[in-house]
mmCIF file of C-alpha atoms in Angstrom:
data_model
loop_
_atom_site.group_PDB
_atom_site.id
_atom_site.type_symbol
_atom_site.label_atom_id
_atom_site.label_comp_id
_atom_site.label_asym_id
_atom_site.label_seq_id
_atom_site.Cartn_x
_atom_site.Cartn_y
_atom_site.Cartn_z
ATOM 1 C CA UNK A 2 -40.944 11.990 -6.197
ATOM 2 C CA UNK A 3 -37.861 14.668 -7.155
ATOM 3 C CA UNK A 4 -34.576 13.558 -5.858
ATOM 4 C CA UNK A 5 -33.350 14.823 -2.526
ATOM 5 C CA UNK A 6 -30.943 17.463 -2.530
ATOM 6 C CA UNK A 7 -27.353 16.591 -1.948
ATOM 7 C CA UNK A 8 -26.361 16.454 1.875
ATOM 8 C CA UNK A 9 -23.137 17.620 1.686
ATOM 9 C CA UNK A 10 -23.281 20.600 -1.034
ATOM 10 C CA UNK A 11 -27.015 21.545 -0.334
ATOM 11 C CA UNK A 12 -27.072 22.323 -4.203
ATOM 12 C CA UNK A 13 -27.455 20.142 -6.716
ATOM 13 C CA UNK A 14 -30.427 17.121 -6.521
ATOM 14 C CA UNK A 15 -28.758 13.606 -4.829
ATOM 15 C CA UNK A 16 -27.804 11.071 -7.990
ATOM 16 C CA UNK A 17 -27.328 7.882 -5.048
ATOM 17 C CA UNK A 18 -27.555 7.216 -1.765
ATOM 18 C CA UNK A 19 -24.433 5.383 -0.396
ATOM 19 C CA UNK A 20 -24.643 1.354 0.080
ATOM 20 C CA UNK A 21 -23.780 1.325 3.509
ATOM 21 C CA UNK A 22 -24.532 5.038 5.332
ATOM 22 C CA UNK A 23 -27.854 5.625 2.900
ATOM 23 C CA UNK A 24 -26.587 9.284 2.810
ATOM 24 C CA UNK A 25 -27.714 11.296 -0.474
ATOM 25 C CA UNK A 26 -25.093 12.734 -2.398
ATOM 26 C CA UNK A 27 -24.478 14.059 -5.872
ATOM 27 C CA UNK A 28 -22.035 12.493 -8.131
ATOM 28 C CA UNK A 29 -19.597 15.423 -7.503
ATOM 29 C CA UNK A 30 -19.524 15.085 -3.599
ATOM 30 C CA UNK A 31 -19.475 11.279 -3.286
ATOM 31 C CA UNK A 32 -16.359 11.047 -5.878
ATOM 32 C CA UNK A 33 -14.770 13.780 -3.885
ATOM 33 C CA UNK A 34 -15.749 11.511 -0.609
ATOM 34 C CA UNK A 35 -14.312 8.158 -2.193
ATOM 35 C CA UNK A 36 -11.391 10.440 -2.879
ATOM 36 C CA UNK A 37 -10.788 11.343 0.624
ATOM 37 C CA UNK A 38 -11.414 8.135 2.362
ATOM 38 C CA UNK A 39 -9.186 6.686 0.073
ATOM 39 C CA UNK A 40 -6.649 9.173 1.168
ATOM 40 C CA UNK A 41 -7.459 8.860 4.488
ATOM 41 C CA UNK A 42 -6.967 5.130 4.289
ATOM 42 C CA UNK A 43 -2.964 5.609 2.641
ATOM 43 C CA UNK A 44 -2.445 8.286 5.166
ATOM 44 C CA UNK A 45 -3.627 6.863 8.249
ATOM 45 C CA UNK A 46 -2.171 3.921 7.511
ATOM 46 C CA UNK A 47 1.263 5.199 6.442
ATOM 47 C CA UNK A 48 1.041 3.254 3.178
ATOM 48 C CA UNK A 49 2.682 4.907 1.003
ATOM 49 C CA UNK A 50 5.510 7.751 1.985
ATOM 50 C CA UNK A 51 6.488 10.531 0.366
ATOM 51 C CA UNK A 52 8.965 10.016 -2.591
ATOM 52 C CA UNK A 53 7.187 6.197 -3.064
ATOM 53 C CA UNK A 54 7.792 5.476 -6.224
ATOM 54 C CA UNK A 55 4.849 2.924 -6.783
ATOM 55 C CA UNK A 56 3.891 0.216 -9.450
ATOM 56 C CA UNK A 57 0.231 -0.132 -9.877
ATOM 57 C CA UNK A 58 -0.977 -3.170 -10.650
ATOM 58 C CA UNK A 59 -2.841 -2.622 -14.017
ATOM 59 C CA UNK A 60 -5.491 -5.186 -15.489
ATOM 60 C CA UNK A 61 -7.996 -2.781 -16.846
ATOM 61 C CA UNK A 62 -10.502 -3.736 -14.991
ATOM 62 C CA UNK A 63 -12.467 -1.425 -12.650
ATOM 63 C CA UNK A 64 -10.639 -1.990 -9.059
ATOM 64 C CA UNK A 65 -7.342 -1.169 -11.273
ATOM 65 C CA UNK A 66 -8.642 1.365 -13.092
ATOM 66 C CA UNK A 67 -10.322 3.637 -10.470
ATOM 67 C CA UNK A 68 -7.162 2.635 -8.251
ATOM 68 C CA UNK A 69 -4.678 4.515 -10.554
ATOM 69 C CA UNK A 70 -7.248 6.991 -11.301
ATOM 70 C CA UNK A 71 -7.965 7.758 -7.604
ATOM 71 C CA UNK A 72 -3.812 7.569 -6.687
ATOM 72 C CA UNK A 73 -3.225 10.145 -10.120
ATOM 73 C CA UNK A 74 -5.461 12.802 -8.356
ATOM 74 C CA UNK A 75 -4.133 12.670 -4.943
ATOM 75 C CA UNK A 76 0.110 11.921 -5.934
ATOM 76 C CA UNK A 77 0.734 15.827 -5.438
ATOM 77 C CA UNK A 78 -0.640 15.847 -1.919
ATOM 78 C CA UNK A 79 0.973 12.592 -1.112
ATOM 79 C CA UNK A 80 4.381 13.461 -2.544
ATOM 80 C CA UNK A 81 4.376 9.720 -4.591
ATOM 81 C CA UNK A 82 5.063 9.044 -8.573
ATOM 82 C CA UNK A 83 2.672 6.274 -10.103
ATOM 83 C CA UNK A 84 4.197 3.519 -12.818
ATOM 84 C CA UNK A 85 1.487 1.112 -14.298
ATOM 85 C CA UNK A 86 2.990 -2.019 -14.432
ATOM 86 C CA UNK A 87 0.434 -5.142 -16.143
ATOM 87 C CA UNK A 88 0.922 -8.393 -16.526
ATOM 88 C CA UNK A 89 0.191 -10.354 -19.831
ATOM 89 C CA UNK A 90 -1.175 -13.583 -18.339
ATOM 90 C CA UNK A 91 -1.200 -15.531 -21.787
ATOM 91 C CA UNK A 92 -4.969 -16.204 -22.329
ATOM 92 C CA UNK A 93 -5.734 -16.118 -25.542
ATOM 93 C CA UNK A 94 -8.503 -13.572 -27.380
ATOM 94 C CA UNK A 95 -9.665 -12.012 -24.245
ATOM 95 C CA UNK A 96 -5.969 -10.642 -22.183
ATOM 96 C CA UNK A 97 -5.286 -8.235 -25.583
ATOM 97 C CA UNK A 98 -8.366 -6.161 -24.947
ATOM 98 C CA UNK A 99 -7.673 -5.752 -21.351
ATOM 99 C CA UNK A 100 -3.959 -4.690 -22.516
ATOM 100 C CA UNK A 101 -5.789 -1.943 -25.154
ATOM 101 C CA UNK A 102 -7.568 -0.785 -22.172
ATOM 102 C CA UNK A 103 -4.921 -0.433 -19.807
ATOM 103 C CA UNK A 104 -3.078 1.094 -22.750
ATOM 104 C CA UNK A 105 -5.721 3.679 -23.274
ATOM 105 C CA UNK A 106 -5.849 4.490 -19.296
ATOM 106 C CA UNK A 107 -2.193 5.227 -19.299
ATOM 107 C CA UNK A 108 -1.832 7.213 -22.527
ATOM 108 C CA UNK A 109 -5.155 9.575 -21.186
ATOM 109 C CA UNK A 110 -3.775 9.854 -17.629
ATOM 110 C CA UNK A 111 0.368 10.471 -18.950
ATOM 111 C CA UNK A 112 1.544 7.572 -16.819
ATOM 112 C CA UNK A 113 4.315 5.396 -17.946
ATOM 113 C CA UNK A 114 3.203 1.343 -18.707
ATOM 114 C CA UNK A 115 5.155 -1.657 -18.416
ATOM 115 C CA UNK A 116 3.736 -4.753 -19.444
ATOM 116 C CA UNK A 117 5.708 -8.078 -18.442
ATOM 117 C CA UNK A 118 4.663 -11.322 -19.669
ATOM 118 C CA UNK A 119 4.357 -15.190 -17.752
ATOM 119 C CA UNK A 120 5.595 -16.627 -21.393
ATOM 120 C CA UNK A 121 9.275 -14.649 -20.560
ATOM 121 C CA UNK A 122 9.259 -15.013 -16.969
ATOM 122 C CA UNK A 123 8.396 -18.027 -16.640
ATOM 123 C CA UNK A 124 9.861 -20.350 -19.448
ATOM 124 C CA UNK A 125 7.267 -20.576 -22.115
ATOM 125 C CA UNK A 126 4.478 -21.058 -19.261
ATOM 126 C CA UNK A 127 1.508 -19.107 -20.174
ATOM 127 C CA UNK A 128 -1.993 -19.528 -18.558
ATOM 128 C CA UNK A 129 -3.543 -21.535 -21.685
ATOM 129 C CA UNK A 130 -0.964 -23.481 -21.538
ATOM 130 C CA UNK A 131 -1.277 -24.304 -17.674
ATOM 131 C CA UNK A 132 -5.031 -25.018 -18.224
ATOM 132 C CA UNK A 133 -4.554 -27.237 -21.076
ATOM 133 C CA UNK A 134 -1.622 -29.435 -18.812
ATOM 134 C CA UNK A 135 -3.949 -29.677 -15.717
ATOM 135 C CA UNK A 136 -6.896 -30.341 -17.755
ATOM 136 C CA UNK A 137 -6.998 -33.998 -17.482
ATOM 137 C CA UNK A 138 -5.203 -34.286 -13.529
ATOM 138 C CA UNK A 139 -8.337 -33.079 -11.486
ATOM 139 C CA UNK A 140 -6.577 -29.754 -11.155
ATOM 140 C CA UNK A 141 -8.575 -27.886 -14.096
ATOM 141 C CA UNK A 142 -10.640 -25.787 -11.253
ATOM 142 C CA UNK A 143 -7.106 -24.840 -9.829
ATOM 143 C CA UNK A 144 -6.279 -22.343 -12.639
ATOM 144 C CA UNK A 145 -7.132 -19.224 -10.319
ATOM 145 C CA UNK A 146 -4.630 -20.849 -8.187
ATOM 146 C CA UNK A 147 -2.275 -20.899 -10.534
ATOM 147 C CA UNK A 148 -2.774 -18.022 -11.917
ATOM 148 C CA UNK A 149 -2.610 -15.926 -8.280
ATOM 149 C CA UNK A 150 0.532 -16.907 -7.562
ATOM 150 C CA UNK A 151 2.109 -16.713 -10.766
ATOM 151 C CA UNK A 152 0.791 -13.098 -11.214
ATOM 152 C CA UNK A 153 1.810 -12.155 -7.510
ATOM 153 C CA UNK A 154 5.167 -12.768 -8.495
ATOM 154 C CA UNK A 155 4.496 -11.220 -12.130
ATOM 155 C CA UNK A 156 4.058 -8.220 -10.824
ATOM 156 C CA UNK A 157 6.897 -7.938 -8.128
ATOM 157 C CA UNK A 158 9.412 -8.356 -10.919
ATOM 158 C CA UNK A 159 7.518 -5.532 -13.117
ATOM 159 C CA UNK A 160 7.980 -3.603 -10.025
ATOM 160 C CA UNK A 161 11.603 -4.257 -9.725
ATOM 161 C CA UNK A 162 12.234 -3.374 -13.394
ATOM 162 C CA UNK A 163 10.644 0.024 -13.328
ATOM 163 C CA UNK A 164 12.356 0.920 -9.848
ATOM 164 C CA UNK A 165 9.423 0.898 -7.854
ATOM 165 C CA UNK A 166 9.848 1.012 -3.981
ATOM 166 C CA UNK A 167 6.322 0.097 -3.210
ATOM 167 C CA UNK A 168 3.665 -2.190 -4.924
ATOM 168 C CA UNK A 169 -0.424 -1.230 -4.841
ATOM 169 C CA UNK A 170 -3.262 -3.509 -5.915
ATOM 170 C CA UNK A 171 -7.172 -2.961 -6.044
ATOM 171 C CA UNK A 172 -8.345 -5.073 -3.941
ATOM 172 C CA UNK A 173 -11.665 -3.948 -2.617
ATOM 173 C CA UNK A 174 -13.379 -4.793 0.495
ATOM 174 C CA UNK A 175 -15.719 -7.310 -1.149
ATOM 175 C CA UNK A 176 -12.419 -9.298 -2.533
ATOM 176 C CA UNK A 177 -10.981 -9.223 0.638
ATOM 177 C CA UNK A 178 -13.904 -10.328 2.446
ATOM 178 C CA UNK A 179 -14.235 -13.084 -0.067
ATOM 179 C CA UNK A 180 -10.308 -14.301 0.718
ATOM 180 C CA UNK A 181 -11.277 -14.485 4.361
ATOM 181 C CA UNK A 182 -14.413 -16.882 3.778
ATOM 182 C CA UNK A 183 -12.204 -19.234 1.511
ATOM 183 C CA UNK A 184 -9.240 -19.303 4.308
ATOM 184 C CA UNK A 185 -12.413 -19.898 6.786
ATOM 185 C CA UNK A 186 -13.455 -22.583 4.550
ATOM 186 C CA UNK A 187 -10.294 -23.879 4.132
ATOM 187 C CA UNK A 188 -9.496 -23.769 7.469
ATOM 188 C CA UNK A 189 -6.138 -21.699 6.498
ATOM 189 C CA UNK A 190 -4.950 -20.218 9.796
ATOM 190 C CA UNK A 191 -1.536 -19.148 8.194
ATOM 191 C CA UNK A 192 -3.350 -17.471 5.420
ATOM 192 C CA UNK A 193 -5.753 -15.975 7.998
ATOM 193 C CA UNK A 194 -3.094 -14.437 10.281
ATOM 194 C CA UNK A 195 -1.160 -12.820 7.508
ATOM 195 C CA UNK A 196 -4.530 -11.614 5.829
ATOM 196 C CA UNK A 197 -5.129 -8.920 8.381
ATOM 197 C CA UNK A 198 -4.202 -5.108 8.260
ATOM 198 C CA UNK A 199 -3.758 -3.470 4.719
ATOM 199 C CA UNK A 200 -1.127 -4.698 2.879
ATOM 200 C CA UNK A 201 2.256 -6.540 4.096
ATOM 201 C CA UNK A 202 5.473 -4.543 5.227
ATOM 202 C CA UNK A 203 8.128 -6.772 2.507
ATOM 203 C CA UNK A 204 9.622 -8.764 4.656
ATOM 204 C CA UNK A 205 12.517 -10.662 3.234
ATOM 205 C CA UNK A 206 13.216 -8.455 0.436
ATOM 206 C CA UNK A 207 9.852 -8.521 -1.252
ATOM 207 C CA UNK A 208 8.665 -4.891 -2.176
ATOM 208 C CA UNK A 209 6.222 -3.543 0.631
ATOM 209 C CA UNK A 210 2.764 -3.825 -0.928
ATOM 210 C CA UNK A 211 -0.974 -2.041 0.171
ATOM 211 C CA UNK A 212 -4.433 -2.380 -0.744
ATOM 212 C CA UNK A 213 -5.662 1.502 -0.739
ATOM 213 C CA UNK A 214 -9.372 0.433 -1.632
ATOM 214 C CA UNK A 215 -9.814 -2.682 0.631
ATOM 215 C CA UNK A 216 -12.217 -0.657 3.292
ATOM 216 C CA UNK A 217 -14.606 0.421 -0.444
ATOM 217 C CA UNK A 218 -16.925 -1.522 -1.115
ATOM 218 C CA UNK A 219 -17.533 -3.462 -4.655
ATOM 219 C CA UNK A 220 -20.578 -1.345 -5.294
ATOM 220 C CA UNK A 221 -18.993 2.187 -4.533
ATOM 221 C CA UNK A 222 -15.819 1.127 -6.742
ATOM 222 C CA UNK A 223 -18.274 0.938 -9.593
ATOM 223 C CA UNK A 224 -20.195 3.688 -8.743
ATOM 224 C CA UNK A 225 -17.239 5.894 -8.832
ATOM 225 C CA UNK A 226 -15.840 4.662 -12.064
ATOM 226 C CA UNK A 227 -19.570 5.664 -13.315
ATOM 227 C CA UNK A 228 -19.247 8.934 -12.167
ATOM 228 C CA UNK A 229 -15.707 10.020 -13.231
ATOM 229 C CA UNK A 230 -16.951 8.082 -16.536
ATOM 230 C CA UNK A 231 -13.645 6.036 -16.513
ATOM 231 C CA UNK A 232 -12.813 3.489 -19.514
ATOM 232 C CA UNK A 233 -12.452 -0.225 -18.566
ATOM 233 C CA UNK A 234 -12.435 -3.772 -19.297
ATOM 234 C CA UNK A 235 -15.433 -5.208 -17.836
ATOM 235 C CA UNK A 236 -15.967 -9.191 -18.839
ATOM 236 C CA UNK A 237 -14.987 -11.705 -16.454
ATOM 237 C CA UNK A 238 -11.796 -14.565 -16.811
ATOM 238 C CA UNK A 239 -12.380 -17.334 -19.407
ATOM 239 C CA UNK A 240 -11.293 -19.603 -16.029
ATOM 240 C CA UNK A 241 -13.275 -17.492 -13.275
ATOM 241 C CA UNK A 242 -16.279 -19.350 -13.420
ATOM 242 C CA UNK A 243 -14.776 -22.735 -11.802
ATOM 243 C CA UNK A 244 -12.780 -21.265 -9.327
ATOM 244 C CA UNK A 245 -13.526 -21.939 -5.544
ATOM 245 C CA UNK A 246 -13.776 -17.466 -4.993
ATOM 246 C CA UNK A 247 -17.181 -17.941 -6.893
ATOM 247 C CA UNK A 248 -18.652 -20.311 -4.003
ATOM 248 C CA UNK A 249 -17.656 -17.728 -1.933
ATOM 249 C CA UNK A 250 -18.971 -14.666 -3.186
ATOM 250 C CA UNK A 251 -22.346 -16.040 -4.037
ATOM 251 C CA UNK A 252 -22.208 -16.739 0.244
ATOM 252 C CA UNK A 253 -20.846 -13.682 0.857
ATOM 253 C CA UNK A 254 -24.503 -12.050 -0.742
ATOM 254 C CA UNK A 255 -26.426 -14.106 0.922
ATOM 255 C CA UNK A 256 -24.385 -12.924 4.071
ATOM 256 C CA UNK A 257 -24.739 -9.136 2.897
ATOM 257 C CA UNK A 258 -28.522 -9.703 2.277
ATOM 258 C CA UNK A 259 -29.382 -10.367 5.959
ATOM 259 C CA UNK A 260 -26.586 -8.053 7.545
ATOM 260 C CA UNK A 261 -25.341 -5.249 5.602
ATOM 261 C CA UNK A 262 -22.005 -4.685 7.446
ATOM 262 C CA UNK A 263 -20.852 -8.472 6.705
ATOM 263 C CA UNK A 264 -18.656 -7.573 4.251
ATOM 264 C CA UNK A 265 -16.403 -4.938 6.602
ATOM 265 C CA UNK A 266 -17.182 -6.975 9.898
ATOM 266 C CA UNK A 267 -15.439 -9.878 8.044
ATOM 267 C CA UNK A 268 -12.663 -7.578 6.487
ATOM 268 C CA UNK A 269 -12.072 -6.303 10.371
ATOM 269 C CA UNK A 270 -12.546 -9.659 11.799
ATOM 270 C CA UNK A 271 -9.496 -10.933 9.959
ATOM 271 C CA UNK A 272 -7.013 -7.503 11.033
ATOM 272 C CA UNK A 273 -7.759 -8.340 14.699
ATOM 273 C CA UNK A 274 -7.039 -12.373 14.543
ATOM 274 C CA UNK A 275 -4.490 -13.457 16.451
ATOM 275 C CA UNK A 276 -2.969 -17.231 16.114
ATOM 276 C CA UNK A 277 -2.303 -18.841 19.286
ATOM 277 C CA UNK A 278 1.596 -19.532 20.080
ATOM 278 C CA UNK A 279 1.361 -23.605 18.700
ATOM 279 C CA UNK A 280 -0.723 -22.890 15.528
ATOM 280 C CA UNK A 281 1.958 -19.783 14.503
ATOM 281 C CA UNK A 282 3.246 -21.089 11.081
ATOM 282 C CA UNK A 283 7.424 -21.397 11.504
ATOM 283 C CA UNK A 284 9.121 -17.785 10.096
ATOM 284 C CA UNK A 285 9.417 -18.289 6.636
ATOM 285 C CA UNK A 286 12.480 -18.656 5.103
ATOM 286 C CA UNK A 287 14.190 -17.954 1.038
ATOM 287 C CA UNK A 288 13.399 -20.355 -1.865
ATOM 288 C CA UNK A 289 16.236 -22.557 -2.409
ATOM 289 C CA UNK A 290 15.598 -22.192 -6.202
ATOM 290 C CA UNK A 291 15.010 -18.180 -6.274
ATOM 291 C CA UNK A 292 15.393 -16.536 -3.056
ATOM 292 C CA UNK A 293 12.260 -15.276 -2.490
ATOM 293 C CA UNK A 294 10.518 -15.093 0.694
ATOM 294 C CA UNK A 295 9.233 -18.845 1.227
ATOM 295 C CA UNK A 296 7.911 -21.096 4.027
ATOM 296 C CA UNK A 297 9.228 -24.091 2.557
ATOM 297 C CA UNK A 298 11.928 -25.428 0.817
ATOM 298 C CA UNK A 299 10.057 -23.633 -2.269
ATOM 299 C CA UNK A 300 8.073 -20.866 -2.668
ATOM 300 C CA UNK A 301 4.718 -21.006 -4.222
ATOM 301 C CA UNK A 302 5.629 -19.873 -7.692
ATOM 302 C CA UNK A 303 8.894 -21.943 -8.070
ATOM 303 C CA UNK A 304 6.732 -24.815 -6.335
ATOM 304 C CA UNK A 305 4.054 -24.174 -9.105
ATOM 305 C CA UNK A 306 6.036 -24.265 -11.612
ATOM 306 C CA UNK A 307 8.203 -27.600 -10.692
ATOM 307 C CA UNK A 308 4.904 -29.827 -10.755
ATOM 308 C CA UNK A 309 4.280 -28.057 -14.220
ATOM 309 C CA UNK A 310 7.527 -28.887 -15.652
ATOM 310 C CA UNK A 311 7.580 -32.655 -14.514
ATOM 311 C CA UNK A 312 4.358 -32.821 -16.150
ATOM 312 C CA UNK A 313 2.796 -33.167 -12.657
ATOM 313 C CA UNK A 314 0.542 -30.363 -12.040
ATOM 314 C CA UNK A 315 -0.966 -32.409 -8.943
ATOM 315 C CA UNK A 316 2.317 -31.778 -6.531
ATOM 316 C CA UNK A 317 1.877 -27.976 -7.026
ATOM 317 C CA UNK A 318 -0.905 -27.542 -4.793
ATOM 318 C CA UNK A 319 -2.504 -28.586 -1.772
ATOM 319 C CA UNK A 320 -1.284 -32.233 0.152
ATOM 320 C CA UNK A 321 0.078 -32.961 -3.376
ATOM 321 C CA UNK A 322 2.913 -30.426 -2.598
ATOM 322 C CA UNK A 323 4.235 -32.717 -0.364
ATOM 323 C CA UNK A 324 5.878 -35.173 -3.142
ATOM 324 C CA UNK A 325 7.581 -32.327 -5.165
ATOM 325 C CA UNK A 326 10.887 -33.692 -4.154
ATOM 326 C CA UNK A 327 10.148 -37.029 -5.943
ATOM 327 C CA UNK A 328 11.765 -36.844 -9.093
ATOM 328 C CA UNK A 329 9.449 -36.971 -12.637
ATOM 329 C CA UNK A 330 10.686 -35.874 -16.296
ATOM 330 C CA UNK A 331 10.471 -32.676 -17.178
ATOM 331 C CA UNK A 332 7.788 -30.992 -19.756
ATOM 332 C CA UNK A 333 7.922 -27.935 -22.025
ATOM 333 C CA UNK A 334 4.550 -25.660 -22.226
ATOM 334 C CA UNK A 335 2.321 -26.718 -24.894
ATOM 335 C CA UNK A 336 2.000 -24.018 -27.828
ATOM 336 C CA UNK A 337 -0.416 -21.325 -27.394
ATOM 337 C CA UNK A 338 -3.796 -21.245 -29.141
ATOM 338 C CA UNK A 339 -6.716 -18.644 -28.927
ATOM 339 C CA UNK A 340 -9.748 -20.150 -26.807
ATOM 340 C CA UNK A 341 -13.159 -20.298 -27.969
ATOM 341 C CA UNK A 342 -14.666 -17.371 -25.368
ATOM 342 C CA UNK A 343 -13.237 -14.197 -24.391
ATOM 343 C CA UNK A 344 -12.233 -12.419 -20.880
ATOM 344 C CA UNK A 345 -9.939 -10.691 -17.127
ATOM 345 C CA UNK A 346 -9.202 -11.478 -13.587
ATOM 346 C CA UNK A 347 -8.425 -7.814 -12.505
ATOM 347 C CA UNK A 348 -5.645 -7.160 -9.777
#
């Protein structure tokens, strides 16, 4: 049976039908549709203002990739200059060949790159060297953890150094409805609460960040970076395959197999919670070691980073947190080395 004709230009044949609406479109019509939904998303939104100067978050992946890709074709109609900013998370033989691609991306599309690394920001720490000091504490599934928080704050200080006045990830709809099921699981209300809407305004002097892609779905991200026949890094994290997300993505099909809409009703579900008055977590304050925005005495990162350097990767997350004022020696990152396998967790 031919294809059906496209249903928007009524010219050329229909190369897919869309995931969630079924409607038959060629490959020129449904990029120029991702296009304006995505714009339609910053604008309606207010994400992004005019003059923004943002800092993408660049893994080379595909959420990254199609993100800059889809903010380079519409920065003259929304008045904003792009800066890829990516983050060299230290993981030996497989974070290189993300860092060609992302390399490649920027020299094609004329955007200036700056690449920041954990190993100078945060003394000598690089991921292979976290997974190798929480490999015998129980914590070796936590490196996602780790590595989250440590590339949240990565990235905010590329940001700063390139001027940028606004931060953007690509965080699709499937990612975000994944975060939801883990705070679910979890039972995370203060996660849930500030999970809603599209991005966070900056309070405390963070830069204000947004997710332009979260309302896409996985499988028209892909399909888009099919059609515009973009160039990225496609194998997953060496450390991926252990972390907690995976539980809940392989629930998350299941969900999506016997009700199509899970993934947005769960994405919309979490804009519209609301806490009630006694289970609001307090206002968060600064760091006492940094200054950055904090609900405890430490933030996340500094609080990461403490157990690490006492050599007690156990106080840095979850109830263990609660002993990081007890006082322990404190422990230099072990030396790089490649790992055996290759792979990239993309932004």
């Amino acid at each position: 049976m031919p294809a059906p004709q496209c249903a928007s230009c009524n010219k050329a044949r229909a190369a897919l039908r869309r995931p969630r609406s079924g409607q038959a479109l060629c490959g020129a019509c449904f990029c120029a549709t991702f296009e304006a939904e995505v714009l339609h998303t910053v604008v309606a939104g207010r994400l992004l203002p005019p003059g923004a100067v943002v800092a993408v978050g660049a893994s080379g992946g595909k959420d990254s990739t199609v993100l800059a890709h889809v903010l380079r074709e519409l920065a003259p109609r929304l008045d904003i200059s792009l800066h890829l900013v990516a983050v060299d998370e230290g993981i030996g033989g497989y974070r290189d060949a993300a860092l060609a691609a992302v390399r490649r991306q920027a020299a094609r599309w004329e955007l200036p790159l700056t690449v920041v690394a954990y190993a100078d920001l945060f003394g000598g720490w690089t991921m292979d060297a976290v997974a190798r000091s929480t490999a015998g504490s129980g914590r070796s599934r936590s490196c996602c953890t780790f590595c989250g928080v440590l590339r949240r704050r990565a990235l905010e200080e590329g940001a700063r150094l390139v001027g940028a006045t606004h931060v953007v990830t690509g965080h699709n709809a499937d990612d975000m409805a994944e975060t939801v099921l883990m705070n679910f699981l979890r039972g995370d209300a203060g996660r849930l609460a500030r999970g809603g809407g599209l991005g966070s305004p900056g309070e405390g002097g963070a830069l204000p960040r947004c997710r332009p892609l979260q309302l896409a779905s996985q499988k028209e991200v892909v399909l888009y970076a099919h059609f515009r026949r973009l160039d990225y890094f496609s194998e997953e994290c060496v450390y991926a395959p252990e972390a907690f997300r995976g539980h809940a993505r392989d629930l998350l099909k299941m969900l999506e197999a016997a009700r199509p809409s899970a993934v947005l009703d769960l994405v919309h579900s979490a804009e519209r919670l609301a806490l009630a008055p006694a289970a609001r977590p307090p206002p968060p304050g600064a760091c006492s070691r940094c200054g950055a925005l904090a609900s405890r005495a430490l933030c996340q990162a500094c609080a990461l980073l403490d157990g690490l350097n006492r050599g007690r990767p156990r106080l840095a997350i979850g109830k263990g947190r609660r002993g990081l004022d007890e006082e322990g020696p404190p422990r230099e990152p072990q030396p790089s080395r490649p790992p055996t396998s290759q792979p990239v967790p993309d932004f």
